[in-house]
Amino acid sequence: MRIAPCLLALAAGFLAVSCSPYQRDFRQAVAAAQGRHADPTGPWKGTWHSVPSGHDGPLWCIITETPGRAGSYDFRYRAGWGILNFGDYTHTVPVKRRPGGALGVTGSMELPAAVGTYSLDGMVTNDRFDAKYTSTKGDHGTFTLRRPE
């Protein structure tokens, strides 16, 4: 029967995605940050929403200070759409500290050619990460993330 090998391959693919280095690193970041959110670094979980298409999906981010680059942070993203989770993109952004310790985030990141270059403009506090994005391919929308429980 030919269906069995296809189902096995599909199951292996889902297992590989669920055991990705990103998922492992995200779980470790959540465990390390439990109850300690004195600054915007650490894990974030939320959604992205595209205005033109109406599509949306889950979004994860791990924020860390960029080693050797004072005033810059690495935003490591993974997104989803439908049953798919994709990407492991690190976006290094120079940030501006705002009153109260919030980070003003403005920058661009080149993604694979079919996706284009994304620009981000937002604010990250100790418990909220809200941003607007635009793409050179015509997409634009929002990111809304909070601390995972």
mmCIF file of N, CA and C in Angstrom:
data_model
loop_
_atom_site.group_PDB
_atom_site.id
_atom_site.type_symbol
_atom_site.label_atom_id
_atom_site.label_comp_id
_atom_site.label_asym_id
_atom_site.label_seq_id
_atom_site.Cartn_x
_atom_site.Cartn_y
_atom_site.Cartn_z
ATOM 1 N N MET A 1 0.844 -1.173 0.000
ATOM 2 C CA MET A 1 0.000 0.000 0.000
ATOM 3 C C MET A 1 0.895 1.244 0.000
ATOM 4 N N ARG A 2 0.616 2.197 -0.855
ATOM 5 C CA ARG A 2 1.467 3.380 -1.011
ATOM 6 C C ARG A 2 1.149 4.478 -0.004
ATOM 7 N N ILE A 3 0.002 4.424 0.605
ATOM 8 C CA ILE A 3 -0.381 5.467 1.558
ATOM 9 C C ILE A 3 0.495 5.415 2.803
ATOM 10 N N ALA A 4 0.843 4.220 3.260
ATOM 11 C CA ALA A 4 1.632 4.075 4.483
ATOM 12 C C ALA A 4 2.971 4.813 4.403
ATOM 13 N N PRO A 5 3.769 4.653 3.325
ATOM 14 C CA PRO A 5 5.031 5.405 3.265
ATOM 15 C C PRO A 5 4.817 6.921 3.255
ATOM 16 N N CYS A 6 3.751 7.367 2.594
ATOM 17 C CA CYS A 6 3.468 8.809 2.566
ATOM 18 C C CYS A 6 3.118 9.315 3.955
ATOM 19 N N LEU A 7 2.289 8.551 4.676
ATOM 20 C CA LEU A 7 1.927 8.949 6.041
ATOM 21 C C LEU A 7 3.141 8.932 6.954
ATOM 22 N N LEU A 8 4.001 7.944 6.785
ATOM 23 C CA LEU A 8 5.216 7.864 7.582
ATOM 24 C C LEU A 8 6.118 9.066 7.307
ATOM 25 N N ALA A 9 6.274 9.429 6.047
ATOM 26 C CA ALA A 9 7.093 10.593 5.689
ATOM 27 C C ALA A 9 6.492 11.873 6.251
ATOM 28 N N LEU A 10 5.167 12.000 6.179
ATOM 29 C CA LEU A 10 4.495 13.176 6.716
ATOM 30 C C LEU A 10 4.681 13.254 8.227
ATOM 31 N N ALA A 11 4.515 12.133 8.918
ATOM 32 C CA ALA A 11 4.698 12.104 10.371
ATOM 33 C C ALA A 11 6.135 12.463 10.737
ATOM 34 N N ALA A 12 7.104 11.944 9.984
ATOM 35 C CA ALA A 12 8.511 12.267 10.247
ATOM 36 C C ALA A 12 8.772 13.753 10.048
ATOM 37 N N GLY A 13 8.149 14.337 9.028
ATOM 38 C CA GLY A 13 8.307 15.774 8.788
ATOM 39 C C GLY A 13 7.759 16.602 9.931
ATOM 40 N N PHE A 14 6.573 16.251 10.424
ATOM 41 C CA PHE A 14 6.001 16.983 11.559
ATOM 42 C C PHE A 14 6.845 16.804 12.811
ATOM 43 N N LEU A 15 7.381 15.608 13.026
ATOM 44 C CA LEU A 15 8.234 15.367 14.173
ATOM 45 C C LEU A 15 9.498 16.209 14.077
ATOM 46 N N ALA A 16 10.082 16.279 12.891
ATOM 47 C CA ALA A 16 11.298 17.081 12.704
ATOM 48 C C ALA A 16 11.032 18.548 12.992
ATOM 49 N N VAL A 17 9.873 19.054 12.558
ATOM 50 C CA VAL A 17 9.531 20.455 12.805
ATOM 51 C C VAL A 17 9.328 20.697 14.289
ATOM 52 N N SER A 18 8.643 19.771 14.979
ATOM 53 C CA SER A 18 8.355 19.980 16.391
ATOM 54 C C SER A 18 9.602 19.844 17.251
ATOM 55 N N CYS A 19 10.641 19.198 16.744
ATOM 56 C CA CYS A 19 11.879 19.016 17.499
ATOM 57 C C CYS A 19 12.987 19.923 16.978
ATOM 58 N N SER A 20 12.633 21.004 16.329
ATOM 59 C CA SER A 20 13.624 21.876 15.719
ATOM 60 C C SER A 20 14.491 22.546 16.777
ATOM 61 N N PRO A 21 15.694 22.958 16.390
ATOM 62 C CA PRO A 21 16.537 23.699 17.329
ATOM 63 C C PRO A 21 15.822 24.941 17.878
ATOM 64 N N TYR A 22 15.004 25.593 17.042
ATOM 65 C CA TYR A 22 14.295 26.778 17.527
ATOM 66 C C TYR A 22 13.352 26.407 18.660
ATOM 67 N N GLN A 23 12.553 25.357 18.470
ATOM 68 C CA GLN A 23 11.606 24.956 19.513
ATOM 69 C C GLN A 23 12.341 24.601 20.802
ATOM 70 N N ARG A 24 13.461 23.899 20.697
ATOM 71 C CA ARG A 24 14.264 23.556 21.870
ATOM 72 C C ARG A 24 14.763 24.821 22.562
ATOM 73 N N ASP A 25 15.317 25.748 21.778
ATOM 74 C CA ASP A 25 15.843 26.985 22.350
ATOM 75 C C ASP A 25 14.736 27.821 22.975
ATOM 76 N N PHE A 26 13.552 27.817 22.353
ATOM 77 C CA PHE A 26 12.433 28.585 22.895
ATOM 78 C C PHE A 26 12.002 28.006 24.244
ATOM 79 N N ARG A 27 11.872 26.688 24.330
ATOM 80 C CA ARG A 27 11.491 26.054 25.605
ATOM 81 C C ARG A 27 12.522 26.368 26.683
ATOM 82 N N GLN A 28 13.806 26.340 26.337
ATOM 83 C CA GLN A 28 14.857 26.661 27.304
ATOM 84 C C GLN A 28 14.768 28.116 27.751
ATOM 85 N N ALA A 29 14.477 29.023 26.816
ATOM 86 C CA ALA A 29 14.342 30.446 27.162
ATOM 87 C C ALA A 29 13.148 30.669 28.083
ATOM 88 N N VAL A 30 12.041 29.966 27.834
ATOM 89 C CA VAL A 30 10.860 30.085 28.700
ATOM 90 C C VAL A 30 11.199 29.599 30.104
ATOM 91 N N ALA A 31 11.858 28.451 30.213
ATOM 92 C CA ALA A 31 12.217 27.901 31.520
ATOM 93 C C ALA A 31 13.160 28.838 32.271
ATOM 94 N N ALA A 32 14.120 29.425 31.568
ATOM 95 C CA ALA A 32 15.087 30.319 32.209
ATOM 96 C C ALA A 32 14.466 31.635 32.656
ATOM 97 N N ALA A 33 13.396 32.060 31.988
ATOM 98 C CA ALA A 33 12.809 33.377 32.267
ATOM 99 C C ALA A 33 11.601 33.323 33.198
ATOM 100 N N GLN A 34 11.207 32.161 33.672
ATOM 101 C CA GLN A 34 10.002 32.054 34.491
ATOM 102 C C GLN A 34 9.989 33.101 35.598
ATOM 103 N N GLY A 35 9.031 34.029 35.494
ATOM 104 C CA GLY A 35 8.843 35.052 36.514
ATOM 105 C C GLY A 35 9.881 36.151 36.533
ATOM 106 N N ARG A 36 10.858 36.121 35.631
ATOM 107 C CA ARG A 36 11.923 37.128 35.629
ATOM 108 C C ARG A 36 11.885 37.906 34.320
ATOM 109 N N HIS A 37 11.170 39.005 34.329
ATOM 110 C CA HIS A 37 11.083 39.835 33.124
ATOM 111 C C HIS A 37 11.447 41.272 33.484
ATOM 112 N N ALA A 38 12.684 41.452 33.923
ATOM 113 C CA ALA A 38 13.146 42.773 34.337
ATOM 114 C C ALA A 38 13.534 43.641 33.147
ATOM 115 N N ASP A 39 13.644 43.044 31.972
ATOM 116 C CA ASP A 39 13.964 43.799 30.764
ATOM 117 C C ASP A 39 13.316 43.083 29.577
ATOM 118 N N PRO A 40 13.387 43.654 28.385
ATOM 119 C CA PRO A 40 12.704 43.055 27.227
ATOM 120 C C PRO A 40 13.334 41.778 26.662
ATOM 121 N N THR A 41 14.486 41.356 27.169
ATOM 122 C CA THR A 41 15.089 40.139 26.628
ATOM 123 C C THR A 41 14.302 38.905 27.064
ATOM 124 N N GLY A 42 14.493 37.832 26.297
ATOM 125 C CA GLY A 42 13.838 36.572 26.633
ATOM 126 C C GLY A 42 12.809 36.170 25.597
ATOM 127 N N PRO A 43 11.954 35.197 25.958
ATOM 128 C CA PRO A 43 10.992 34.648 25.003
ATOM 129 C C PRO A 43 9.710 35.465 24.901
ATOM 130 N N TRP A 44 9.115 35.418 23.693
ATOM 131 C CA TRP A 44 7.848 36.086 23.396
ATOM 132 C C TRP A 44 7.011 35.162 22.532
ATOM 133 N N LYS A 45 5.691 35.249 22.690
ATOM 134 C CA LYS A 45 4.789 34.420 21.887
ATOM 135 C C LYS A 45 3.548 35.235 21.561
ATOM 136 N N GLY A 46 3.100 35.137 20.306
ATOM 137 C CA GLY A 46 1.917 35.893 19.923
ATOM 138 C C GLY A 46 1.473 35.556 18.521
ATOM 139 N N THR A 47 1.078 36.593 17.785
ATOM 140 C CA THR A 47 0.553 36.398 16.438
ATOM 141 C C THR A 47 1.069 37.472 15.490
ATOM 142 N N TRP A 48 1.036 37.144 14.199
ATOM 143 C CA TRP A 48 1.244 38.125 13.134
ATOM 144 C C TRP A 48 -0.073 38.202 12.379
ATOM 145 N N HIS A 49 -0.327 39.343 11.771
ATOM 146 C CA HIS A 49 -1.549 39.521 10.984
ATOM 147 C C HIS A 49 -1.226 40.359 9.754
ATOM 148 N N SER A 50 -1.563 39.834 8.574
ATOM 149 C CA SER A 50 -1.370 40.548 7.310
ATOM 150 C C SER A 50 -2.648 41.298 6.966
ATOM 151 N N VAL A 51 -2.550 42.605 6.767
ATOM 152 C CA VAL A 51 -3.724 43.404 6.418
ATOM 153 C C VAL A 51 -4.233 43.075 5.010
ATOM 154 N N PRO A 52 -3.378 43.054 3.957
ATOM 155 C CA PRO A 52 -3.901 42.818 2.609
ATOM 156 C C PRO A 52 -4.565 41.445 2.423
ATOM 157 N N SER A 53 -3.959 40.399 2.970
ATOM 158 C CA SER A 53 -4.486 39.050 2.736
ATOM 159 C C SER A 53 -5.448 38.587 3.822
ATOM 160 N N GLY A 54 -5.358 39.195 4.996
ATOM 161 C CA GLY A 54 -6.160 38.737 6.121
ATOM 162 C C GLY A 54 -5.575 37.513 6.805
ATOM 163 N N HIS A 55 -4.464 37.001 6.290
ATOM 164 C CA HIS A 55 -3.832 35.830 6.902
ATOM 165 C C HIS A 55 -3.238 36.203 8.248
ATOM 166 N N ASP A 56 -3.155 35.212 9.114
ATOM 167 C CA ASP A 56 -2.490 35.399 10.397
ATOM 168 C C ASP A 56 -1.989 34.051 10.881
ATOM 169 N N GLY A 57 -1.212 34.088 11.936
ATOM 170 C CA GLY A 57 -0.686 32.841 12.477
ATOM 171 C C GLY A 57 0.133 33.100 13.711
ATOM 172 N N PRO A 58 0.624 32.026 14.314
ATOM 173 C CA PRO A 58 1.433 32.173 15.513
ATOM 174 C C PRO A 58 2.806 32.763 15.189
ATOM 175 N N LEU A 59 3.382 33.407 16.178
ATOM 176 C CA LEU A 59 4.705 34.018 16.036
ATOM 177 C C LEU A 59 5.437 33.859 17.355
ATOM 178 N N TRP A 60 6.673 33.427 17.271
ATOM 179 C CA TRP A 60 7.524 33.290 18.440
ATOM 180 C C TRP A 60 8.761 34.148 18.213
ATOM 181 N N CYS A 61 9.320 34.656 19.308
ATOM 182 C CA CYS A 61 10.535 35.464 19.203
ATOM 183 C C CYS A 61 11.352 35.290 20.475
ATOM 184 N N ILE A 62 12.651 35.202 20.320
ATOM 185 C CA ILE A 62 13.575 35.206 21.450
ATOM 186 C C ILE A 62 14.461 36.431 21.261
ATOM 187 N N ILE A 63 14.429 37.342 22.230
ATOM 188 C CA ILE A 63 15.233 38.568 22.150
ATOM 189 C C ILE A 63 16.451 38.424 23.053
ATOM 190 N N THR A 64 17.631 38.678 22.487
ATOM 191 C CA THR A 64 18.871 38.672 23.259
ATOM 192 C C THR A 64 19.704 39.885 22.869
ATOM 193 N N GLU A 65 20.570 40.316 23.777
ATOM 194 C CA GLU A 65 21.506 41.386 23.429
ATOM 195 C C GLU A 65 22.502 40.816 22.419
ATOM 196 N N THR A 66 22.850 41.603 21.412
ATOM 197 C CA THR A 66 23.794 41.155 20.395
ATOM 198 C C THR A 66 25.203 41.174 20.980
ATOM 199 N N PRO A 67 25.881 40.026 21.007
ATOM 200 C CA PRO A 67 27.238 40.000 21.555
ATOM 201 C C PRO A 67 28.173 40.941 20.788
ATOM 202 N N GLY A 68 28.902 41.765 21.516
ATOM 203 C CA GLY A 68 29.888 42.646 20.912
ATOM 204 C C GLY A 68 29.334 43.858 20.189
ATOM 205 N N ARG A 69 28.022 44.112 20.282
ATOM 206 C CA ARG A 69 27.425 45.273 19.603
ATOM 207 C C ARG A 69 26.511 46.003 20.576
ATOM 208 N N ALA A 70 27.093 46.880 21.351
ATOM 209 C CA ALA A 70 26.319 47.631 22.340
ATOM 210 C C ALA A 70 25.162 48.365 21.671
ATOM 211 N N GLY A 71 23.988 48.297 22.290
ATOM 212 C CA GLY A 71 22.821 48.986 21.755
ATOM 213 C C GLY A 71 22.081 48.229 20.673
ATOM 214 N N SER A 72 22.511 46.992 20.373
ATOM 215 C CA SER A 72 21.820 46.170 19.377
ATOM 216 C C SER A 72 21.292 44.899 20.030
ATOM 217 N N TYR A 73 20.174 44.437 19.506
ATOM 218 C CA TYR A 73 19.553 43.211 20.008
ATOM 219 C C TYR A 73 19.261 42.280 18.843
ATOM 220 N N ASP A 74 19.325 40.975 19.124
ATOM 221 C CA ASP A 74 18.958 39.953 18.147
ATOM 222 C C ASP A 74 17.527 39.515 18.421
ATOM 223 N N PHE A 75 16.692 39.604 17.387
ATOM 224 C CA PHE A 75 15.308 39.154 17.445
ATOM 225 C C PHE A 75 15.247 37.881 16.607
ATOM 226 N N ARG A 76 15.134 36.743 17.256
ATOM 227 C CA ARG A 76 15.124 35.453 16.555
ATOM 228 C C ARG A 76 13.673 34.978 16.434
ATOM 229 N N TYR A 77 13.167 34.947 15.200
ATOM 230 C CA TYR A 77 11.754 34.678 14.931
ATOM 231 C C TYR A 77 11.497 33.285 14.370
ATOM 232 N N ARG A 78 10.303 32.816 14.652
ATOM 233 C CA ARG A 78 9.717 31.645 13.988
ATOM 234 C C ARG A 78 8.235 31.957 13.853
ATOM 235 N N ALA A 79 7.667 31.678 12.692
ATOM 236 C CA ALA A 79 6.262 32.007 12.439
ATOM 237 C C ALA A 79 5.505 30.768 11.981
ATOM 238 N N GLY A 80 4.197 30.888 11.959
ATOM 239 C CA GLY A 80 3.359 29.796 11.495
ATOM 240 C C GLY A 80 2.213 30.315 10.653
ATOM 241 N N TRP A 81 1.673 29.423 9.846
ATOM 242 C CA TRP A 81 0.488 29.728 9.046
ATOM 243 C C TRP A 81 -0.208 28.408 8.799
ATOM 244 N N GLY A 82 -1.464 28.310 9.215
ATOM 245 C CA GLY A 82 -2.154 27.032 9.129
ATOM 246 C C GLY A 82 -1.462 26.029 10.028
ATOM 247 N N ILE A 83 -1.154 24.852 9.493
ATOM 248 C CA ILE A 83 -0.471 23.835 10.295
ATOM 249 C C ILE A 83 1.047 23.903 10.148
ATOM 250 N N LEU A 84 1.535 24.856 9.368
ATOM 251 C CA LEU A 84 2.970 24.969 9.121
ATOM 252 C C LEU A 84 3.629 25.938 10.089
ATOM 253 N N ASN A 85 4.795 25.574 10.571
ATOM 254 C CA ASN A 85 5.676 26.481 11.301
ATOM 255 C C ASN A 85 6.933 26.592 10.464
ATOM 256 N N PHE A 86 7.392 27.808 10.244
ATOM 257 C CA PHE A 86 8.519 27.972 9.340
ATOM 258 C C PHE A 86 9.460 29.063 9.828
ATOM 259 N N GLY A 87 10.661 28.987 9.318
ATOM 260 C CA GLY A 87 11.657 30.024 9.553
ATOM 261 C C GLY A 87 12.390 29.866 10.863
ATOM 262 N N ASP A 88 13.526 30.426 10.893
ATOM 263 C CA ASP A 88 14.359 30.605 12.076
ATOM 264 C C ASP A 88 15.267 31.746 11.668
ATOM 265 N N TYR A 89 14.701 32.946 11.725
ATOM 266 C CA TYR A 89 15.374 34.131 11.216
ATOM 267 C C TYR A 89 15.829 35.005 12.368
ATOM 268 N N THR A 90 17.080 35.436 12.326
ATOM 269 C CA THR A 90 17.584 36.360 13.335
ATOM 270 C C THR A 90 17.731 37.730 12.701
ATOM 271 N N HIS A 91 17.102 38.693 13.323
ATOM 272 C CA HIS A 91 17.069 40.080 12.860
ATOM 273 C C HIS A 91 17.822 40.911 13.905
ATOM 274 N N THR A 92 19.020 41.384 13.567
ATOM 275 C CA THR A 92 19.801 42.216 14.479
ATOM 276 C C THR A 92 19.398 43.664 14.272
ATOM 277 N N VAL A 93 18.979 44.302 15.366
ATOM 278 C CA VAL A 93 18.413 45.649 15.281
ATOM 279 C C VAL A 93 19.065 46.563 16.312
ATOM 280 N N PRO A 94 19.558 47.744 15.879
ATOM 281 C CA PRO A 94 19.960 48.742 16.867
ATOM 282 C C PRO A 94 18.680 49.311 17.484
ATOM 283 N N VAL A 95 18.646 49.401 18.795
ATOM 284 C CA VAL A 95 17.426 49.864 19.461
ATOM 285 C C VAL A 95 17.674 51.188 20.162
ATOM 286 N N LYS A 96 16.591 51.882 20.428
ATOM 287 C CA LYS A 96 16.653 53.130 21.183
ATOM 288 C C LYS A 96 15.907 52.919 22.484
ATOM 289 N N ARG A 97 16.596 53.131 23.592
ATOM 290 C CA ARG A 97 15.952 53.033 24.906
ATOM 291 C C ARG A 97 14.996 54.194 25.068
ATOM 292 N N ARG A 98 13.809 53.885 25.500
ATOM 293 C CA ARG A 98 12.781 54.888 25.762
ATOM 294 C C ARG A 98 12.592 55.013 27.265
ATOM 295 N N PRO A 99 11.891 56.058 27.705
ATOM 296 C CA PRO A 99 11.627 56.192 29.143
ATOM 297 C C PRO A 99 10.963 54.923 29.693
ATOM 298 N N GLY A 100 11.365 54.525 30.882
ATOM 299 C CA GLY A 100 10.810 53.325 31.491
ATOM 300 C C GLY A 100 11.489 52.045 31.043
ATOM 301 N N GLY A 101 12.519 52.141 30.201
ATOM 302 C CA GLY A 101 13.267 50.962 29.773
ATOM 303 C C GLY A 101 12.767 50.284 28.518
ATOM 304 N N ALA A 102 11.712 50.800 27.899
ATOM 305 C CA ALA A 102 11.199 50.190 26.667
ATOM 306 C C ALA A 102 12.230 50.320 25.548
ATOM 307 N N LEU A 103 12.166 49.392 24.599
ATOM 308 C CA LEU A 103 13.041 49.437 23.433
ATOM 309 C C LEU A 103 12.244 49.895 22.223
ATOM 310 N N GLY A 104 12.702 50.957 21.572
ATOM 311 C CA GLY A 104 12.144 51.357 20.286
ATOM 312 C C GLY A 104 12.860 50.557 19.216
ATOM 313 N N VAL A 105 12.114 49.820 18.415
ATOM 314 C CA VAL A 105 12.682 48.893 17.444
ATOM 315 C C VAL A 105 12.316 49.337 16.034
ATOM 316 N N THR A 106 13.332 49.671 15.237
ATOM 317 C CA THR A 106 13.120 50.032 13.841
ATOM 318 C C THR A 106 14.256 49.431 13.029
ATOM 319 N N GLY A 107 13.913 48.632 12.025
ATOM 320 C CA GLY A 107 14.955 48.025 11.216
ATOM 321 C C GLY A 107 14.381 47.220 10.073
ATOM 322 N N SER A 108 15.270 46.715 9.218
ATOM 323 C CA SER A 108 14.874 45.907 8.068
ATOM 324 C C SER A 108 15.632 44.595 8.077
ATOM 325 N N MET A 109 15.003 43.565 7.508
ATOM 326 C CA MET A 109 15.608 42.248 7.437
ATOM 327 C C MET A 109 15.267 41.633 6.087
ATOM 328 N N GLU A 110 16.300 41.177 5.380
ATOM 329 C CA GLU A 110 16.087 40.522 4.093
ATOM 330 C C GLU A 110 15.811 39.041 4.328
ATOM 331 N N LEU A 111 14.663 38.588 3.837
ATOM 332 C CA LEU A 111 14.268 37.185 3.937
ATOM 333 C C LEU A 111 14.448 36.531 2.572
ATOM 334 N N PRO A 112 14.187 35.233 2.443
ATOM 335 C CA PRO A 112 14.332 34.602 1.123
ATOM 336 C C PRO A 112 13.597 35.386 0.034
ATOM 337 N N ALA A 113 14.092 35.294 -1.188
ATOM 338 C CA ALA A 113 13.625 36.122 -2.311
ATOM 339 C C ALA A 113 12.114 36.153 -2.488
ATOM 340 N N ALA A 114 11.446 35.039 -2.303
ATOM 341 C CA ALA A 114 9.995 35.005 -2.499
ATOM 342 C C ALA A 114 9.264 35.843 -1.457
ATOM 343 N N VAL A 115 9.913 36.100 -0.339
ATOM 344 C CA VAL A 115 9.291 36.837 0.760
ATOM 345 C C VAL A 115 9.674 38.314 0.717
ATOM 346 N N GLY A 116 10.902 38.618 0.343
ATOM 347 C CA GLY A 116 11.340 40.001 0.235
ATOM 348 C C GLY A 116 11.969 40.533 1.505
ATOM 349 N N THR A 117 12.108 41.844 1.552
ATOM 350 C CA THR A 117 12.684 42.522 2.704
ATOM 351 C C THR A 117 11.559 43.053 3.578
ATOM 352 N N TYR A 118 11.661 42.772 4.854
ATOM 353 C CA TYR A 118 10.668 43.238 5.818
ATOM 354 C C TYR A 118 11.249 44.356 6.657
ATOM 355 N N SER A 119 10.443 45.378 6.885
ATOM 356 C CA SER A 119 10.809 46.472 7.781
ATOM 357 C C SER A 119 9.879 46.418 8.976
ATOM 358 N N LEU A 120 10.430 46.704 10.132
ATOM 359 C CA LEU A 120 9.698 46.607 11.390
ATOM 360 C C LEU A 120 9.793 47.925 12.134
ATOM 361 N N ASP A 121 8.701 48.345 12.733
ATOM 362 C CA ASP A 121 8.682 49.544 13.572
ATOM 363 C C ASP A 121 7.800 49.237 14.772
ATOM 364 N N GLY A 122 8.404 49.204 15.957
ATOM 365 C CA GLY A 122 7.610 48.832 17.118
ATOM 366 C C GLY A 122 8.242 49.215 18.430
ATOM 367 N N MET A 123 7.616 48.693 19.489
ATOM 368 C CA MET A 123 8.025 48.982 20.853
ATOM 369 C C MET A 123 7.989 47.685 21.656
ATOM 370 N N VAL A 124 9.041 47.469 22.445
ATOM 371 C CA VAL A 124 9.100 46.306 23.319
ATOM 372 C C VAL A 124 9.290 46.799 24.747
ATOM 373 N N THR A 125 8.355 46.427 25.626
ATOM 374 C CA THR A 125 8.499 46.702 27.056
ATOM 375 C C THR A 125 8.815 45.371 27.740
ATOM 376 N N ASN A 126 8.777 45.338 29.057
ATOM 377 C CA ASN A 126 9.052 44.089 29.761
ATOM 378 C C ASN A 126 7.970 43.037 29.534
ATOM 379 N N ASP A 127 6.742 43.477 29.165
ATOM 380 C CA ASP A 127 5.656 42.508 29.010
ATOM 381 C C ASP A 127 4.842 42.643 27.721
ATOM 382 N N ARG A 128 5.213 43.561 26.836
ATOM 383 C CA ARG A 128 4.489 43.739 25.569
ATOM 384 C C ARG A 128 5.479 43.962 24.428
ATOM 385 N N PHE A 129 5.163 43.378 23.277
ATOM 386 C CA PHE A 129 5.951 43.572 22.062
ATOM 387 C C PHE A 129 4.936 43.781 20.946
ATOM 388 N N ASP A 130 4.779 45.027 20.544
ATOM 389 C CA ASP A 130 3.823 45.395 19.502
ATOM 390 C C ASP A 130 4.569 46.101 18.381
ATOM 391 N N ALA A 131 4.323 45.686 17.146
ATOM 392 C CA ALA A 131 5.033 46.286 16.017
ATOM 393 C C ALA A 131 4.179 46.231 14.758
ATOM 394 N N LYS A 132 4.529 47.108 13.825
ATOM 395 C CA LYS A 132 3.957 47.093 12.483
ATOM 396 C C LYS A 132 5.071 46.683 11.533
ATOM 397 N N TYR A 133 4.705 45.932 10.499
ATOM 398 C CA TYR A 133 5.703 45.531 9.509
ATOM 399 C C TYR A 133 5.221 45.878 8.108
ATOM 400 N N THR A 134 6.187 46.057 7.212
ATOM 401 C CA THR A 134 5.914 46.231 5.787
ATOM 402 C C THR A 134 6.914 45.366 5.023
ATOM 403 N N SER A 135 6.520 44.963 3.816
ATOM 404 C CA SER A 135 7.370 44.118 2.989
ATOM 405 C C SER A 135 7.540 44.754 1.616
ATOM 406 N N THR A 136 8.689 44.516 1.008
ATOM 407 C CA THR A 136 8.915 44.992 -0.358
ATOM 408 C C THR A 136 8.028 44.258 -1.360
ATOM 409 N N LYS A 137 7.378 43.186 -0.940
ATOM 410 C CA LYS A 137 6.473 42.426 -1.804
ATOM 411 C C LYS A 137 5.020 42.861 -1.618
ATOM 412 N N GLY A 138 4.785 43.977 -0.903
ATOM 413 C CA GLY A 138 3.440 44.532 -0.777
ATOM 414 C C GLY A 138 2.671 44.134 0.466
ATOM 415 N N ASP A 139 3.230 43.279 1.283
ATOM 416 C CA ASP A 139 2.536 42.869 2.503
ATOM 417 C C ASP A 139 2.778 43.901 3.603
ATOM 418 N N HIS A 140 1.833 44.040 4.500
ATOM 419 C CA HIS A 140 2.011 44.853 5.700
ATOM 420 C C HIS A 140 1.025 44.377 6.752
ATOM 421 N N GLY A 141 1.386 44.609 8.007
ATOM 422 C CA GLY A 141 0.519 44.135 9.073
ATOM 423 C C GLY A 141 1.113 44.393 10.436
ATOM 424 N N THR A 142 0.736 43.527 11.386
ATOM 425 C CA THR A 142 1.127 43.737 12.776
ATOM 426 C C THR A 142 1.687 42.464 13.405
ATOM 427 N N PHE A 143 2.521 42.687 14.416
ATOM 428 C CA PHE A 143 2.986 41.646 15.332
ATOM 429 C C PHE A 143 2.419 42.021 16.696
ATOM 430 N N THR A 144 1.871 41.071 17.401
ATOM 431 C CA THR A 144 1.398 41.286 18.766
ATOM 432 C C THR A 144 1.897 40.113 19.596
ATOM 433 N N LEU A 145 2.850 40.378 20.480
ATOM 434 C CA LEU A 145 3.430 39.307 21.289
ATOM 435 C C LEU A 145 3.392 39.666 22.767
ATOM 436 N N ARG A 146 3.288 38.620 23.589
ATOM 437 C CA ARG A 146 3.308 38.756 25.042
ATOM 438 C C ARG A 146 4.238 37.687 25.595
ATOM 439 N N ARG A 147 4.510 37.749 26.870
ATOM 440 C CA ARG A 147 5.353 36.739 27.502
ATOM 441 C C ARG A 147 4.599 35.410 27.562
ATOM 442 N N PRO A 148 5.265 34.309 27.226
ATOM 443 C CA PRO A 148 4.589 33.011 27.327
ATOM 444 C C PRO A 148 4.401 32.623 28.791
ATOM 445 N N GLU A 149 3.357 31.855 29.029
ATOM 446 C CA GLU A 149 3.087 31.409 30.407
ATOM 447 C C GLU A 149 3.769 30.105 30.689
#
